[in-house]
Short mmCIF file of C-alpha atoms in Angstrom, two decimals:
data_model
loop_
_atom_site.label_atom_id
_atom_site.label_comp_id
_atom_site.label_asym_id
_atom_site.label_seq_id
_atom_site.Cartn_x
_atom_site.Cartn_y
_atom_site.Cartn_z
CA MET A 14 -17.95 -6.30 -12.14
CA ALA A 15 -20.83 -5.20 -14.33
CA ASP A 16 -21.72 -7.38 -17.30
CA ASP A 17 -20.97 -4.65 -19.79
CA ALA A 18 -17.66 -3.69 -18.21
CA VAL A 19 -14.62 -3.28 -20.40
CA ILE A 20 -11.11 -3.69 -19.02
CA ASP A 21 -8.53 -1.13 -20.07
CA VAL A 22 -5.20 -2.78 -20.69
CA ARG A 23 -2.17 -0.60 -21.28
CA PRO A 24 0.69 -2.43 -23.03
CA ILE A 25 3.90 -2.85 -21.04
CA GLY A 26 5.88 -2.93 -24.28
CA TRP A 27 6.01 -4.08 -27.90
CA VAL A 28 7.29 -6.91 -30.02
CA ARG A 29 10.02 -6.00 -32.51
CA ALA A 30 10.16 -8.83 -35.01
CA PRO A 31 11.55 -7.74 -38.37
CA PRO A 32 10.38 -10.23 -41.01
CA GLY A 33 13.04 -12.81 -41.84
CA SER A 34 14.85 -12.56 -38.53
CA ASP A 35 15.17 -15.72 -36.45
CA HIS A 36 15.09 -13.77 -33.21
CA GLN A 37 12.49 -11.43 -31.84
CA GLU A 38 12.85 -8.56 -29.44
CA ILE A 39 10.57 -7.42 -26.67
CA GLU A 40 10.94 -3.74 -25.92
CA VAL A 41 9.58 -2.95 -22.47
CA ARG A 42 8.56 0.62 -21.59
CA SER A 43 11.30 2.22 -19.53
CA GLU A 44 8.85 2.96 -16.70
CA PHE A 45 8.57 -0.82 -16.14
CA ALA A 46 12.35 -1.48 -16.18
CA GLU A 47 12.36 -2.38 -12.49
CA GLY A 48 9.92 -5.20 -13.20
CA LEU A 49 12.56 -6.88 -15.36
CA GLU A 50 15.10 -7.29 -12.56
CA GLY A 51 15.99 -10.97 -12.37
CA VAL A 52 14.59 -11.83 -15.82
CA GLU A 53 18.17 -12.34 -17.03
CA ASP A 54 18.40 -15.43 -14.79
CA LEU A 55 15.55 -17.18 -16.64
CA ASP A 56 15.93 -19.52 -19.61
CA HIS A 57 12.29 -19.26 -20.65
CA LEU A 58 9.43 -16.91 -20.06
CA TRP A 59 5.80 -16.54 -21.00
CA VAL A 60 4.84 -13.64 -23.20
CA LEU A 61 1.23 -12.46 -23.38
CA PHE A 62 0.66 -10.22 -26.37
CA TRP A 63 -2.20 -8.71 -28.31
CA MET A 64 -2.63 -9.82 -31.91
CA HIS A 65 -3.31 -6.28 -33.06
CA GLU A 66 -3.58 -7.11 -36.74
CA LEU A 67 -6.67 -9.29 -36.37
CA SER A 68 -9.60 -7.48 -37.97
CA PRO A 69 -12.89 -6.92 -36.13
CA ASP A 70 -14.52 -9.33 -38.61
CA ARG A 71 -12.12 -12.12 -37.75
CA ARG A 72 -12.59 -11.44 -34.04
CA ARG A 73 -16.31 -12.06 -34.50
CA GLN A 74 -15.72 -15.45 -36.13
CA LEU A 75 -16.51 -18.00 -33.42
CA LYS A 76 -15.93 -21.19 -35.42
CA VAL A 77 -13.06 -21.92 -37.79
CA HIS A 78 -11.51 -24.86 -39.60
CA PRO A 79 -8.59 -26.09 -37.45
CA ARG A 80 -5.34 -24.79 -38.96
CA GLY A 81 -7.37 -23.39 -41.85
CA ASP A 82 -7.80 -26.94 -43.20
CA ARG A 83 -11.25 -27.03 -44.87
CA SER A 84 -11.31 -30.83 -44.72
CA ARG A 85 -11.63 -30.54 -40.92
CA PRO A 86 -15.00 -29.58 -39.44
CA LEU A 87 -15.69 -26.08 -38.13
CA THR A 88 -14.73 -25.94 -34.47
CA GLY A 89 -15.24 -23.31 -31.76
CA VAL A 90 -12.31 -20.95 -31.33
CA PHE A 91 -12.15 -21.64 -27.57
CA ALA A 92 -11.44 -25.31 -28.36
CA LEU A 93 -8.50 -24.33 -30.56
CA HIS A 94 -5.24 -22.43 -30.38
CA SER A 95 -6.06 -20.41 -33.52
CA PRO A 96 -5.29 -16.67 -33.44
CA MET A 97 -8.93 -15.98 -34.27
CA ARG A 98 -10.81 -15.27 -31.05
CA PRO A 99 -12.84 -12.42 -29.55
CA ASN A 100 -9.91 -11.21 -27.42
CA PRO A 101 -6.88 -12.03 -29.54
CA ILE A 102 -4.37 -12.59 -26.75
CA GLY A 103 -1.40 -14.74 -27.67
CA ALA A 104 0.34 -16.69 -24.90
CA THR A 105 3.70 -18.12 -25.93
CA ARG A 106 6.58 -19.58 -23.97
CA VAL A 107 9.81 -18.27 -25.46
CA ARG A 108 13.51 -18.85 -24.90
CA LEU A 109 15.31 -15.84 -23.47
CA VAL A 110 18.59 -15.32 -25.31
CA ARG A 111 19.63 -12.23 -23.36
CA ARG A 112 18.47 -9.05 -21.72
CA GLU A 113 19.89 -5.68 -22.70
CA GLY A 114 18.32 -3.14 -20.37
CA CYS A 115 14.67 -2.86 -21.38
CA ARG A 116 15.12 -5.12 -24.40
CA LEU A 117 14.76 -8.85 -24.28
CA LEU A 118 16.13 -10.87 -27.17
CA VAL A 119 14.02 -14.04 -27.44
CA GLU A 120 13.49 -17.07 -29.67
CA GLY A 121 10.18 -18.71 -30.52
CA LEU A 122 7.85 -15.73 -30.27
CA ASP A 123 5.15 -16.15 -32.95
CA ALA A 124 4.04 -12.52 -32.76
CA HIS A 125 4.00 -9.97 -35.56
CA ASP A 126 6.19 -6.90 -35.43
CA GLY A 127 4.55 -4.16 -33.42
CA SER A 128 2.30 -6.41 -31.33
CA PRO A 129 1.59 -4.83 -27.93
CA VAL A 130 2.95 -6.91 -25.05
CA LEU A 131 0.55 -7.24 -22.13
CA ASP A 132 2.55 -9.27 -19.62
CA LEU A 133 5.69 -11.33 -19.02
CA LYS A 134 5.88 -14.18 -16.53
CA SER A 135 8.33 -16.85 -15.47
CA GLY A 136 7.51 -20.48 -16.11
CA MET B 3 -0.15 1.48 -32.43
CA ALA B 4 0.45 4.74 -30.57
CA ASP B 5 2.56 4.59 -27.42
CA ASP B 6 -0.25 5.80 -25.20
CA ALA B 7 -2.84 3.44 -26.67
CA VAL B 8 -5.05 1.45 -24.36
CA ILE B 9 -6.62 -1.82 -25.45
CA ASP B 10 -10.26 -2.38 -24.56
CA VAL B 11 -10.85 -5.96 -23.54
CA ARG B 12 -14.39 -7.16 -23.02
CA PRO B 13 -14.63 -10.31 -20.89
CA ILE B 14 -15.98 -13.41 -22.62
CA GLY B 15 -17.26 -14.69 -19.27
CA TRP B 16 -16.61 -15.01 -15.55
CA VAL B 17 -15.15 -17.40 -13.02
CA ARG B 18 -17.61 -18.84 -10.50
CA ALA B 19 -15.55 -20.23 -7.65
CA PRO B 20 -17.42 -20.33 -4.37
CA PRO B 21 -14.88 -20.46 -1.53
CA GLY B 22 -14.33 -23.99 -0.24
CA SER B 23 -15.37 -25.72 -3.45
CA ASP B 24 -12.84 -28.01 -5.10
CA HIS B 25 -14.17 -27.25 -8.57
CA GLN B 26 -14.53 -23.97 -10.37
CA GLU B 27 -16.93 -22.95 -13.06
CA ILE B 28 -16.39 -20.77 -16.08
CA GLU B 29 -19.57 -19.11 -17.24
CA VAL B 30 -19.23 -17.95 -20.83
CA ARG B 31 -21.52 -15.21 -22.18
CA SER B 32 -24.26 -16.81 -24.26
CA GLU B 33 -23.31 -14.72 -27.30
CA PHE B 34 -20.02 -16.68 -27.41
CA ALA B 35 -21.62 -20.14 -27.07
CA GLU B 36 -20.66 -21.10 -30.62
CA GLY B 37 -17.00 -20.58 -29.73
CA LEU B 38 -17.27 -23.43 -27.22
CA GLU B 39 -18.20 -26.08 -29.79
CA GLY B 40 -15.67 -28.88 -29.48
CA VAL B 41 -14.39 -27.81 -26.05
CA GLU B 42 -16.09 -30.89 -24.58
CA ASP B 43 -13.54 -33.08 -26.41
CA LEU B 44 -10.60 -31.52 -24.53
CA ASP B 45 -9.09 -32.79 -21.30
CA HIS B 46 -7.31 -29.52 -20.53
CA LEU B 47 -7.56 -25.93 -21.57
CA TRP B 48 -5.85 -22.64 -20.91
CA VAL B 49 -7.82 -19.96 -19.13
CA LEU B 50 -6.73 -16.33 -19.32
CA PHE B 51 -8.42 -14.25 -16.66
CA TRP B 52 -8.18 -10.82 -15.09
CA MET B 53 -7.24 -10.68 -11.41
CA HIS B 54 -9.82 -8.00 -10.74
CA GLU B 55 -9.21 -7.81 -7.01
CA LEU B 56 -5.64 -6.55 -7.32
CA SER B 57 -5.55 -2.95 -6.12
CA PRO B 58 -4.02 -0.14 -8.21
CA ASP B 59 -1.27 0.14 -5.57
CA ARG B 60 -0.30 -3.48 -5.96
CA ARG B 61 -0.36 -3.15 -9.75
CA ARG B 62 2.24 -0.40 -9.43
CA GLN B 63 4.59 -2.59 -7.39
CA LEU B 64 7.29 -3.71 -9.81
CA LYS B 65 9.44 -5.74 -7.42
CA VAL B 66 8.27 -8.23 -4.80
CA HIS B 67 9.69 -10.93 -2.57
CA PRO B 68 9.17 -14.25 -4.37
CA ARG B 69 6.15 -16.02 -2.83
CA GLY B 70 5.98 -13.22 -0.25
CA ASP B 71 9.06 -14.69 1.48
CA ARG B 72 10.98 -11.72 2.92
CA SER B 73 14.14 -13.82 3.21
CA ARG B 74 14.31 -13.86 -0.59
CA PRO B 75 15.55 -10.72 -2.38
CA LEU B 76 13.15 -8.36 -4.14
CA THR B 77 12.71 -9.49 -7.73
CA GLY B 78 11.02 -7.93 -10.75
CA VAL B 79 7.44 -9.06 -11.27
CA PHE B 80 8.16 -10.01 -14.90
CA ALA B 81 10.70 -12.56 -13.65
CA LEU B 82 8.09 -14.16 -11.40
CA HIS B 83 4.69 -15.79 -11.59
CA SER B 84 3.30 -13.60 -8.78
CA PRO B 85 -0.20 -12.14 -9.25
CA MET B 86 1.26 -8.67 -8.75
CA ARG B 87 1.95 -7.12 -12.13
CA PRO B 88 0.86 -4.03 -14.08
CA ASN B 89 -1.66 -6.03 -16.15
CA PRO B 90 -2.86 -8.71 -13.76
CA ILE B 91 -3.65 -11.41 -16.31
CA GLY B 92 -3.63 -14.94 -14.96
CA ALA B 93 -2.85 -17.79 -17.35
CA THR B 94 -3.68 -21.21 -15.96
CA ARG B 95 -3.98 -24.63 -17.55
CA VAL B 96 -7.00 -26.37 -16.04
CA ARG B 97 -8.60 -29.78 -16.30
CA LEU B 98 -11.99 -29.76 -17.95
CA VAL B 99 -14.41 -31.94 -15.99
CA ARG B 100 -17.41 -31.29 -18.22
CA ARG B 101 -19.25 -28.75 -20.29
CA GLU B 102 -22.88 -27.91 -19.64
CA GLY B 103 -23.92 -25.48 -22.34
CA CYS B 104 -22.15 -22.20 -21.61
CA ARG B 105 -20.75 -23.47 -18.32
CA LEU B 106 -17.46 -25.29 -18.01
CA LEU B 107 -16.76 -27.21 -14.84
CA VAL B 108 -12.98 -27.21 -14.30
CA GLU B 109 -10.33 -28.20 -11.78
CA GLY B 110 -7.17 -26.31 -10.93
CA LEU B 111 -8.25 -22.76 -11.68
CA ASP B 112 -6.54 -20.48 -9.14
CA ALA B 113 -8.87 -17.54 -9.83
CA HIS B 114 -11.12 -15.76 -7.39
CA ASP B 115 -14.88 -15.84 -7.73
CA GLY B 116 -16.06 -13.20 -10.16
CA SER B 117 -12.80 -12.87 -12.09
CA PRO B 118 -13.46 -11.82 -15.69
CA VAL B 119 -12.38 -14.44 -18.21
CA LEU B 120 -10.54 -12.99 -21.22
CA ASP B 121 -9.86 -16.07 -23.33
CA LEU B 122 -9.93 -19.86 -23.48
CA LYS B 123 -7.53 -21.94 -25.61
CA SER B 124 -6.68 -25.56 -26.20
CA GLY B 125 -3.28 -26.86 -25.17
#
């Protein structure tokens, strides 16, 4: 793969997380419905999503104060779990409450409403 | 974000995993070196990588036999941890052996040589 190559990633769905709600929903594109078969048997799954609200400026920031705490020294973003990073991919293990067709009702997904979902995995 | 939007992801580095070696290396682009500051203090980190060798045909396969075992029923890829999935992003927690500048020597990374690395996180 060439050094300047860019990978095109097409979301498989989106996060629906109305502010104030204690559940979140993952809406999977209908064309990928088949890929969800068996998900309903899982208690937990991994959600990879794109933190689409992170500005280009914040994506360029390579060192941050851990948890935004200025009393802690600046640390590289790859040594942290901060959302700030060049490729803002979130990876969160969530509890699956239930599946309704192409919608998954989950708990524990720290993603903003509208975040593109890149992948779902067991584990 | 429009429904047909594609996200451009530029790798932050590459996996160097010569066949037969029991360690793997992550080579981070020098422009991201600052983002590695503090990584050397971690025992483990998460590596998100792109399984670049997966063919378009296999990416379209939405149901597979778990672990390739034909005695087990076809199951949706989102209910499994199989490499086959529309966006073949691997997420693996590895042990960090040591950092040498922009190179991280790690153990437990199940990625092929040359795989683009998308992100590194603590945890």
